[in-house]
Amino acid sequence: MLTPSPAGVNPAYSIQIRVPPHAVAVVRSVIADVPGTVTCQADEGDPTGARRIVLDADSARTLTRLTDALRRALGADLLHTEDLVFSTASAGKLAQQVRAAVTTGHDVALLDADADRRVITHLAAHPRHTDRYTGRSRRIALLTDASAVLDFEPLPAETALPAVESQAVHLQRATGLDVIPLPVATHGADELASVIRMLAPGFAATVLVHTHIRHIDAARAAFGAASHLVLDAVNDGLAVAATAAAVNALRTRAIDPGRARVVLVDPARGGDLAGLLVAAGIGDITLYDPVEYGIQALHAVADQTDLVIDLMGLAAPPRSVPVLRTRLETPPPLLAATTGPRPLHALPGLVTAAVTTRMSITPAARLAAAYALAAQAEPGALLPALDHPGLTEAVAVAAACALTAAQ
């Protein structure tokens, strides 16, 4: 059995190799010598008697060095090597499930044209029965126009598919709904709104992910007050999670939100985050544009600031002020944080609430979700872990209560 190396690795830089048992010692030696950090994630026998070993590295450079070193040291003993990231992506991350019985000829006949004609005739006369007699009520369109995929510039729509598939897997696991990843090639927010309208008949809701906030705002405005449910990963995800984390960050330091002084760096990235912070009772919020004002002005007001919420990933924020970071690649330095705000903290619960009540998410529902999310955190922590038991249900119940109370 290989001895794991120190922690600090990232499974995104992971390979699986197969070697004869006698070559394990050579693998151990390579791990010890390669620059960077490498951890053995798994070392198991396979039916052929070879060893199947999974190695995680801390970066792309370390992974390349590790792979090259293994090939040089093992030669013919390196029976197989596989980059797990590309293997996972190439297989597809979701599969369609058949729920109708298809065991007998009678089962199949219930899916034939005559059977469909009867249901369609009924729905034509009773369109409000569509959710009762189709799977639409549990089907979610996960849409992106590839305008804001991770830290890339706008991409061709199909290039965004791996990221949307991953989001679909997480959202489906959390909600139990059927989430369909749909990258779409559009030119502007009007086209994006048109795509939503065209897809609406087949889905209970549309969720926009990896889409620039300007496109989200414009598309939602163009969609207006139509009956179709539209959510997004910024307003219904990140903004809610960041609000919950900010509430707990102030609470753990015994700071009254009404007296708190919060600086929101690059507020345009946060959607309705500023509005949610106000609704949460934070009395003094500075919207700070680092491009216009530079970093020095932020340092100048540090002694008058209780919390900085950094939406862009500042390279050198003030050291004297707690900083809540929301960028994926920069975890929060707050010692009490168990995890940084992520869209999936709140988005599954809000999607569940919207689909269950068949009501559009409101600012009141987002605020209720933020408070519910904050309450799920362990004492002294800012947020619960994404896999915290009951997290989605707690957020969904709070949001649904806020929605139905407003009727």
Short mmCIF file of C-alpha atoms in Angstrom, two decimals:
data_model
loop_
_atom_site.label_atom_id
_atom_site.label_comp_id
_atom_site.label_asym_id
_atom_site.label_seq_id
_atom_site.Cartn_x
_atom_site.Cartn_y
_atom_site.Cartn_z
CA MET A 1 0.00 0.00 0.00
CA LEU A 2 1.37 3.40 -0.92
CA THR A 3 1.74 5.98 1.84
CA PRO A 4 -0.27 9.15 1.10
CA SER A 5 1.72 12.32 0.62
CA PRO A 6 0.84 15.51 2.54
CA ALA A 7 -2.50 17.17 1.86
CA GLY A 8 -2.96 20.20 -0.41
CA VAL A 9 -3.79 18.42 -3.64
CA ASN A 10 -6.70 19.00 -6.02
CA PRO A 11 -8.64 16.09 -7.54
CA ALA A 12 -9.00 18.18 -10.71
CA TYR A 13 -5.36 17.14 -11.36
CA SER A 14 -5.71 13.40 -11.01
CA ILE A 15 -4.47 10.34 -12.90
CA GLN A 16 -5.14 6.64 -12.60
CA ILE A 17 -2.37 4.19 -13.45
CA ARG A 18 -2.06 0.40 -13.57
CA VAL A 19 1.27 -1.24 -12.74
CA PRO A 20 2.51 -4.71 -11.76
CA PRO A 21 2.75 -5.22 -7.98
CA HIS A 22 6.55 -5.14 -8.08
CA ALA A 23 6.45 -1.62 -9.58
CA VAL A 24 4.68 -0.03 -6.60
CA ALA A 25 8.00 0.78 -4.97
CA VAL A 26 9.08 2.67 -8.09
CA VAL A 27 5.83 4.65 -8.04
CA ARG A 28 6.47 5.52 -4.39
CA SER A 29 9.95 6.73 -5.28
CA VAL A 30 8.65 8.91 -8.14
CA ILE A 31 6.07 10.50 -5.85
CA ALA A 32 8.76 11.34 -3.33
CA ASP A 33 11.04 12.93 -5.94
CA VAL A 34 8.60 14.90 -8.11
CA PRO A 35 8.43 18.64 -7.36
CA GLY A 36 5.09 19.66 -5.88
CA THR A 37 2.58 17.75 -3.77
CA VAL A 38 1.13 14.38 -4.78
CA THR A 39 -1.26 12.19 -2.78
CA CYS A 40 -2.21 8.56 -3.35
CA GLN A 41 -6.02 8.57 -3.38
CA ALA A 42 -6.40 4.82 -4.02
CA ASP A 43 -4.24 1.71 -4.38
CA GLU A 44 -6.21 -1.44 -5.15
CA GLY A 45 -5.74 -4.74 -6.90
CA ASP A 46 -7.63 -5.48 -10.11
CA PRO A 47 -8.76 -8.84 -11.56
CA THR A 48 -5.54 -9.19 -13.57
CA GLY A 49 -3.36 -8.97 -10.45
CA ALA A 50 -2.07 -5.48 -11.31
CA ARG A 51 -2.31 -2.50 -8.96
CA ARG A 52 -4.77 0.29 -9.81
CA ILE A 53 -3.42 3.52 -8.31
CA VAL A 54 -5.08 6.96 -8.30
CA LEU A 55 -2.75 9.91 -7.75
CA ASP A 56 -3.85 13.50 -7.08
CA ALA A 57 -1.50 16.45 -7.69
CA ASP A 58 -1.61 20.06 -6.54
CA SER A 59 -1.49 21.68 -10.00
CA ALA A 60 -1.37 21.06 -13.73
CA ARG A 61 2.41 21.53 -13.70
CA THR A 62 2.89 18.93 -10.97
CA LEU A 63 0.60 16.50 -12.78
CA THR A 64 2.58 16.87 -16.01
CA ARG A 65 5.86 16.34 -14.17
CA LEU A 66 4.43 13.33 -12.36
CA THR A 67 3.13 11.72 -15.56
CA ASP A 68 6.42 12.27 -17.39
CA ALA A 69 8.43 10.91 -14.45
CA LEU A 70 6.25 7.79 -14.18
CA ARG A 71 6.66 7.08 -17.89
CA ARG A 72 10.44 7.43 -17.68
CA ALA A 73 10.81 5.37 -14.51
CA LEU A 74 8.34 2.58 -15.30
CA GLY A 75 8.58 2.11 -19.05
CA ALA A 76 6.76 -1.10 -19.98
CA ASP A 77 5.61 -1.54 -16.36
CA LEU A 78 3.27 1.42 -16.81
CA LEU A 79 0.42 -0.73 -18.10
CA HIS A 80 -2.17 2.03 -18.32
CA THR A 81 -2.52 5.74 -17.55
CA GLU A 82 -5.74 7.74 -17.57
CA ASP A 83 -6.48 11.39 -16.80
CA LEU A 84 -9.59 11.09 -14.62
CA VAL A 85 -10.92 14.56 -15.39
CA PHE A 86 -11.15 13.81 -19.10
CA SER A 87 -12.45 10.29 -18.47
CA THR A 88 -15.28 11.67 -16.34
CA ALA A 89 -16.13 14.32 -18.92
CA SER A 90 -16.01 12.00 -21.95
CA ALA A 91 -18.48 9.54 -20.45
CA GLY A 92 -21.08 12.25 -19.88
CA LYS A 93 -22.14 13.16 -16.36
CA LEU A 94 -25.87 12.52 -16.63
CA ALA A 95 -28.09 9.83 -18.14
CA GLN A 96 -31.77 9.87 -19.00
CA GLN A 97 -33.94 7.53 -16.95
CA VAL A 98 -37.00 5.73 -18.32
CA ARG A 99 -39.76 5.84 -15.71
CA ALA A 100 -42.55 4.23 -17.71
CA ALA A 101 -42.81 0.45 -17.57
CA VAL A 102 -41.56 -1.24 -20.77
CA THR A 103 -41.46 -4.85 -19.64
CA THR A 104 -44.36 -6.27 -21.64
CA GLY A 105 -45.98 -5.56 -24.99
CA HIS A 106 -48.92 -4.05 -23.13
CA ASP A 107 -46.53 -1.61 -21.39
CA VAL A 108 -45.04 -0.54 -24.71
CA ALA A 109 -48.50 -0.09 -26.26
CA LEU A 110 -49.25 2.50 -23.58
CA LEU A 111 -46.44 4.59 -25.11
CA ASP A 112 -47.72 4.28 -28.68
CA ALA A 113 -49.36 6.88 -30.90
CA ASP A 114 -52.95 5.96 -30.02
CA ALA A 115 -52.21 6.29 -26.31
CA ASP A 116 -50.42 9.60 -26.86
CA ARG A 117 -53.31 10.87 -28.95
CA ARG A 118 -55.73 10.32 -26.06
CA VAL A 119 -53.55 12.26 -23.60
CA ILE A 120 -52.85 15.08 -26.07
CA THR A 121 -56.54 15.42 -26.84
CA HIS A 122 -57.23 15.76 -23.14
CA LEU A 123 -54.46 18.32 -22.64
CA ALA A 124 -55.67 20.38 -25.58
CA ALA A 125 -58.99 20.73 -23.78
CA HIS A 126 -57.47 21.02 -20.30
CA PRO A 127 -54.02 22.70 -20.63
CA ARG A 128 -53.74 23.16 -16.86
CA HIS A 129 -53.49 19.38 -16.52
CA THR A 130 -50.12 19.27 -18.31
CA ASP A 131 -48.09 18.89 -15.13
CA ARG A 132 -50.43 16.16 -13.92
CA TYR A 133 -50.06 14.01 -17.02
CA THR A 134 -46.45 14.67 -18.10
CA GLY A 135 -43.04 14.82 -16.47
CA ARG A 136 -42.77 18.58 -16.91
CA SER A 137 -43.40 19.34 -13.23
CA ARG A 138 -40.04 17.84 -12.24
CA ARG A 139 -37.97 18.87 -15.26
CA ILE A 140 -35.53 21.81 -15.01
CA ALA A 141 -33.76 23.49 -17.93
CA LEU A 142 -30.22 24.44 -16.87
CA LEU A 143 -29.33 27.10 -19.41
CA THR A 144 -26.14 28.99 -20.25
CA ASP A 145 -25.13 31.25 -23.11
CA ALA A 146 -21.46 30.61 -22.16
CA SER A 147 -20.89 34.31 -21.41
CA ALA A 148 -19.45 33.73 -17.90
CA VAL A 149 -18.02 30.23 -17.59
CA LEU A 150 -15.61 30.12 -14.66
CA ASP A 151 -12.86 32.67 -15.43
CA PHE A 152 -12.97 32.37 -19.21
CA GLU A 153 -13.93 35.01 -21.72
CA PRO A 154 -17.20 34.25 -23.56
CA LEU A 155 -16.95 30.79 -25.11
CA PRO A 156 -18.60 28.84 -27.91
CA ALA A 157 -21.73 27.36 -26.36
CA GLU A 158 -20.66 23.72 -26.71
CA THR A 159 -17.40 24.41 -24.87
CA ALA A 160 -19.38 25.23 -21.74
CA LEU A 161 -21.07 21.82 -21.65
CA PRO A 162 -18.70 20.18 -19.11
CA ALA A 163 -19.32 22.97 -16.58
CA VAL A 164 -23.08 22.91 -17.12
CA GLU A 165 -23.15 19.12 -16.81
CA SER A 166 -21.32 19.35 -13.48
CA GLN A 167 -23.79 21.93 -12.21
CA ALA A 168 -26.65 19.71 -13.37
CA VAL A 169 -25.28 16.74 -11.44
CA HIS A 170 -24.99 18.78 -8.22
CA LEU A 171 -28.43 20.34 -8.63
CA GLN A 172 -30.08 17.02 -9.45
CA ARG A 173 -28.48 15.32 -6.44
CA ALA A 174 -29.64 18.09 -4.11
CA THR A 175 -33.21 18.43 -5.41
CA GLY A 176 -34.11 15.04 -6.87
CA LEU A 177 -35.46 16.86 -9.93
CA ASP A 178 -34.57 16.07 -13.55
CA VAL A 179 -32.03 18.72 -14.51
CA ILE A 180 -31.16 19.01 -18.20
CA PRO A 181 -27.95 20.89 -19.16
CA LEU A 182 -28.57 23.16 -22.16
CA PRO A 183 -25.78 25.38 -23.54
CA VAL A 184 -27.38 27.67 -26.13
CA ALA A 185 -25.78 29.78 -28.85
CA THR A 186 -27.43 33.19 -28.63
CA HIS A 187 -26.56 36.74 -29.62
CA GLY A 188 -27.65 39.02 -26.82
CA ALA A 189 -30.16 38.94 -24.01
CA ASP A 190 -33.21 39.23 -26.29
CA GLU A 191 -32.31 35.94 -27.98
CA LEU A 192 -31.66 34.37 -24.59
CA ALA A 193 -35.15 35.40 -23.46
CA SER A 194 -36.58 33.99 -26.69
CA VAL A 195 -34.89 30.65 -26.04
CA ILE A 196 -36.37 30.56 -22.54
CA ARG A 197 -39.83 31.23 -23.98
CA MET A 198 -39.42 28.48 -26.57
CA LEU A 199 -38.28 25.93 -24.01
CA ALA A 200 -40.81 26.89 -21.34
CA PRO A 201 -43.57 24.44 -22.45
CA GLY A 202 -41.35 21.46 -21.63
CA PHE A 203 -39.91 22.58 -18.28
CA ALA A 204 -41.17 23.52 -14.84
CA ALA A 205 -38.44 26.14 -14.52
CA THR A 206 -35.36 27.52 -16.22
CA VAL A 207 -32.17 28.15 -14.24
CA LEU A 208 -29.45 30.36 -15.75
CA VAL A 209 -25.88 29.38 -14.85
CA HIS A 210 -22.47 30.44 -16.16
CA THR A 211 -24.18 33.45 -17.70
CA HIS A 212 -23.01 37.06 -17.30
CA ILE A 213 -25.07 39.04 -14.82
CA ARG A 214 -25.86 41.67 -17.47
CA HIS A 215 -27.32 38.96 -19.70
CA ILE A 216 -29.26 37.51 -16.77
CA ASP A 217 -30.76 40.87 -15.81
CA ALA A 218 -31.68 41.77 -19.38
CA ALA A 219 -33.15 38.35 -20.15
CA ARG A 220 -35.27 38.33 -17.00
CA ALA A 221 -36.47 41.86 -17.71
CA ALA A 222 -37.39 40.89 -21.26
CA PHE A 223 -39.21 37.83 -19.99
CA GLY A 224 -41.35 40.04 -17.77
CA ALA A 225 -44.02 38.65 -15.50
CA ALA A 226 -44.79 35.56 -17.58
CA SER A 227 -45.88 32.42 -15.78
CA HIS A 228 -42.69 30.45 -16.45
CA LEU A 229 -40.30 30.25 -13.49
CA VAL A 230 -36.82 31.69 -14.12
CA LEU A 231 -34.01 31.51 -11.56
CA ASP A 232 -30.29 32.16 -11.81
CA ALA A 233 -27.11 31.20 -10.00
CA VAL A 234 -26.25 34.79 -9.03
CA ASN A 235 -29.43 36.26 -7.53
CA ASP A 236 -30.86 32.94 -6.34
CA GLY A 237 -27.52 31.39 -5.45
CA LEU A 238 -24.42 33.41 -4.75
CA ALA A 239 -26.18 36.54 -3.42
CA VAL A 240 -28.20 34.50 -0.92
CA ALA A 241 -25.16 32.54 0.26
CA ALA A 242 -23.03 35.68 0.61
CA THR A 243 -25.77 37.37 2.64
CA ALA A 244 -25.98 34.38 4.98
CA ALA A 245 -22.20 34.35 5.40
CA ALA A 246 -22.13 38.10 6.07
CA VAL A 247 -24.85 37.79 8.72
CA ASN A 248 -22.88 35.05 10.49
CA ALA A 249 -19.57 36.92 10.10
CA LEU A 250 -21.04 39.87 11.99
CA ARG A 251 -22.86 37.67 14.49
CA THR A 252 -19.71 35.75 15.47
CA ARG A 253 -18.00 39.08 16.26
CA ALA A 254 -21.05 40.38 18.18
CA ILE A 255 -21.53 43.26 15.74
CA ASP A 256 -25.06 44.61 15.42
CA PRO A 257 -25.94 44.50 11.69
CA GLY A 258 -27.62 47.90 12.00
CA ARG A 259 -24.32 49.41 13.11
CA ALA A 260 -22.10 47.34 10.82
CA ARG A 261 -20.03 48.99 8.10
CA VAL A 262 -19.68 46.68 5.10
CA VAL A 263 -17.80 47.31 1.86
CA LEU A 264 -19.01 45.44 -1.20
CA VAL A 265 -16.19 45.20 -3.73
CA ASP A 266 -17.27 45.10 -7.39
CA PRO A 267 -20.99 45.04 -6.55
CA ALA A 268 -22.10 44.57 -10.16
CA ARG A 269 -21.01 40.92 -9.96
CA GLY A 270 -23.38 40.22 -7.08
CA GLY A 271 -26.76 40.77 -8.70
CA ASP A 272 -29.18 41.73 -5.92
CA LEU A 273 -26.62 41.13 -3.16
CA ALA A 274 -26.60 44.77 -2.07
CA GLY A 275 -30.38 44.76 -1.78
CA LEU A 276 -30.32 41.55 0.25
CA LEU A 277 -27.73 42.97 2.63
CA VAL A 278 -29.95 46.00 3.18
CA ALA A 279 -32.96 43.73 3.74
CA ALA A 280 -30.88 41.75 6.27
CA GLY A 281 -30.56 44.93 8.31
CA ILE A 282 -26.98 45.92 7.55
CA GLY A 283 -27.02 49.64 8.08
CA ASP A 284 -23.97 50.96 6.25
CA ILE A 285 -22.98 49.49 2.87
CA THR A 286 -20.33 51.00 0.60
CA LEU A 287 -20.41 49.92 -3.03
CA TYR A 288 -16.76 49.95 -4.05
CA ASP A 289 -15.47 49.83 -7.64
CA PRO A 290 -11.75 48.95 -7.50
CA VAL A 291 -11.31 49.66 -11.21
CA GLU A 292 -12.41 53.26 -10.76
CA TYR A 293 -10.98 53.97 -7.31
CA GLY A 294 -7.98 51.64 -7.09
CA ILE A 295 -6.95 49.59 -4.07
CA GLN A 296 -5.45 52.40 -1.95
CA ALA A 297 -8.82 54.02 -1.24
CA LEU A 298 -10.07 50.72 0.16
CA HIS A 299 -7.09 50.55 2.50
CA ALA A 300 -7.77 54.14 3.55
CA VAL A 301 -11.23 53.27 4.87
CA ALA A 302 -10.18 49.98 6.46
CA ASP A 303 -10.27 51.37 10.01
CA GLN A 304 -13.92 52.31 9.47
CA THR A 305 -14.92 48.92 8.03
CA ASP A 306 -16.25 45.81 9.80
CA LEU A 307 -16.38 43.47 6.80
CA VAL A 308 -15.24 43.44 3.18
CA ILE A 309 -17.24 41.27 0.78
CA ASP A 310 -14.92 40.67 -2.17
CA LEU A 311 -16.68 39.62 -5.37
CA MET A 312 -13.70 39.91 -7.70
CA GLY A 313 -10.72 38.36 -5.92
CA LEU A 314 -8.60 41.29 -4.70
CA ALA A 315 -4.89 40.56 -4.72
CA ALA A 316 -4.15 42.69 -1.65
CA PRO A 317 -7.18 43.49 0.50
CA PRO A 318 -6.67 45.28 3.84
CA ARG A 319 -5.21 42.91 6.38
CA SER A 320 -6.92 44.58 9.32
CA VAL A 321 -10.46 43.79 8.08
CA PRO A 322 -12.15 40.38 7.76
CA VAL A 323 -12.64 39.60 4.06
CA LEU A 324 -15.40 37.37 2.75
CA ARG A 325 -14.33 36.11 -0.66
CA THR A 326 -16.83 34.71 -3.13
CA ARG A 327 -14.54 33.85 -6.04
CA LEU A 328 -14.26 30.12 -6.54
CA GLU A 329 -10.46 30.05 -6.67
CA THR A 330 -9.93 32.14 -3.53
CA PRO A 331 -11.28 30.57 -0.33
CA PRO A 332 -12.18 32.97 2.46
CA PRO A 333 -9.39 33.82 4.92
CA LEU A 334 -11.86 34.18 7.78
CA LEU A 335 -10.78 31.62 10.35
CA ALA A 336 -14.38 30.80 11.23
CA ALA A 337 -15.30 29.92 7.65
CA THR A 338 -15.93 26.28 6.83
CA THR A 339 -16.52 27.05 3.20
CA GLY A 340 -16.94 30.06 0.93
CA PRO A 341 -20.32 31.20 -0.40
CA ARG A 342 -21.29 29.14 -3.41
CA PRO A 343 -24.43 29.26 -5.57
CA LEU A 344 -25.25 25.67 -4.63
CA HIS A 345 -25.66 26.63 -0.98
CA ALA A 346 -29.00 28.24 -1.78
CA LEU A 347 -29.94 27.51 -5.39
CA PRO A 348 -31.24 23.92 -4.88
CA GLY A 349 -33.55 25.03 -2.08
CA LEU A 350 -34.88 28.00 -4.02
CA VAL A 351 -35.47 25.87 -7.12
CA THR A 352 -37.35 23.36 -4.98
CA ALA A 353 -39.45 26.12 -3.42
CA ALA A 354 -40.29 27.67 -6.80
CA VAL A 355 -41.28 24.33 -8.37
CA THR A 356 -43.25 23.21 -5.32
CA THR A 357 -45.26 26.42 -4.97
CA ARG A 358 -45.22 27.24 -8.70
CA MET A 359 -44.35 30.79 -7.72
CA SER A 360 -41.50 33.04 -8.84
CA ILE A 361 -38.79 33.68 -6.27
CA THR A 362 -39.14 37.08 -4.60
CA PRO A 363 -36.70 39.21 -2.58
CA ALA A 364 -38.57 38.13 0.56
CA ALA A 365 -38.01 34.47 -0.35
CA ARG A 366 -34.31 35.08 -0.94
CA LEU A 367 -33.99 36.79 2.45
CA ALA A 368 -35.81 33.93 4.16
CA ALA A 369 -33.48 31.50 2.39
CA ALA A 370 -30.43 33.49 3.58
CA TYR A 371 -31.57 33.34 7.20
CA ALA A 372 -32.31 29.62 6.91
CA LEU A 373 -28.90 29.03 5.38
CA ALA A 374 -27.18 31.02 8.12
CA ALA A 375 -29.02 29.01 10.77
CA GLN A 376 -27.68 25.72 9.34
CA ALA A 377 -24.06 26.71 10.04
CA GLU A 378 -22.23 25.24 13.01
CA PRO A 379 -21.51 27.66 15.88
CA GLY A 380 -18.68 29.99 14.87
CA ALA A 381 -18.89 29.03 11.20
CA LEU A 382 -20.10 31.24 8.38
CA LEU A 383 -21.90 28.61 6.32
CA PRO A 384 -22.69 24.91 6.44
CA ALA A 385 -20.93 22.52 4.11
CA LEU A 386 -22.63 22.05 0.74
CA ASP A 387 -23.46 18.45 1.67
CA HIS A 388 -24.88 19.39 5.07
CA PRO A 389 -27.86 17.07 5.79
CA GLY A 390 -31.18 18.82 5.37
CA LEU A 391 -29.69 21.98 3.84
CA THR A 392 -31.81 22.00 0.69
CA GLU A 393 -34.97 21.17 2.63
CA ALA A 394 -34.38 23.93 5.21
CA VAL A 395 -33.82 26.58 2.52
CA ALA A 396 -36.79 25.33 0.47
CA VAL A 397 -39.19 25.37 3.42
CA ALA A 398 -38.18 28.88 4.48
CA ALA A 399 -38.48 30.25 0.93
CA ALA A 400 -41.81 28.50 0.29
CA CYS A 401 -43.25 29.92 3.51
CA ALA A 402 -42.21 33.42 2.45
CA LEU A 403 -43.77 32.92 -0.99
CA THR A 404 -47.09 31.59 0.26
CA ALA A 405 -47.32 34.17 3.07
CA ALA A 406 -47.26 36.92 0.45
CA GLN A 407 -50.39 35.60 -1.29
#
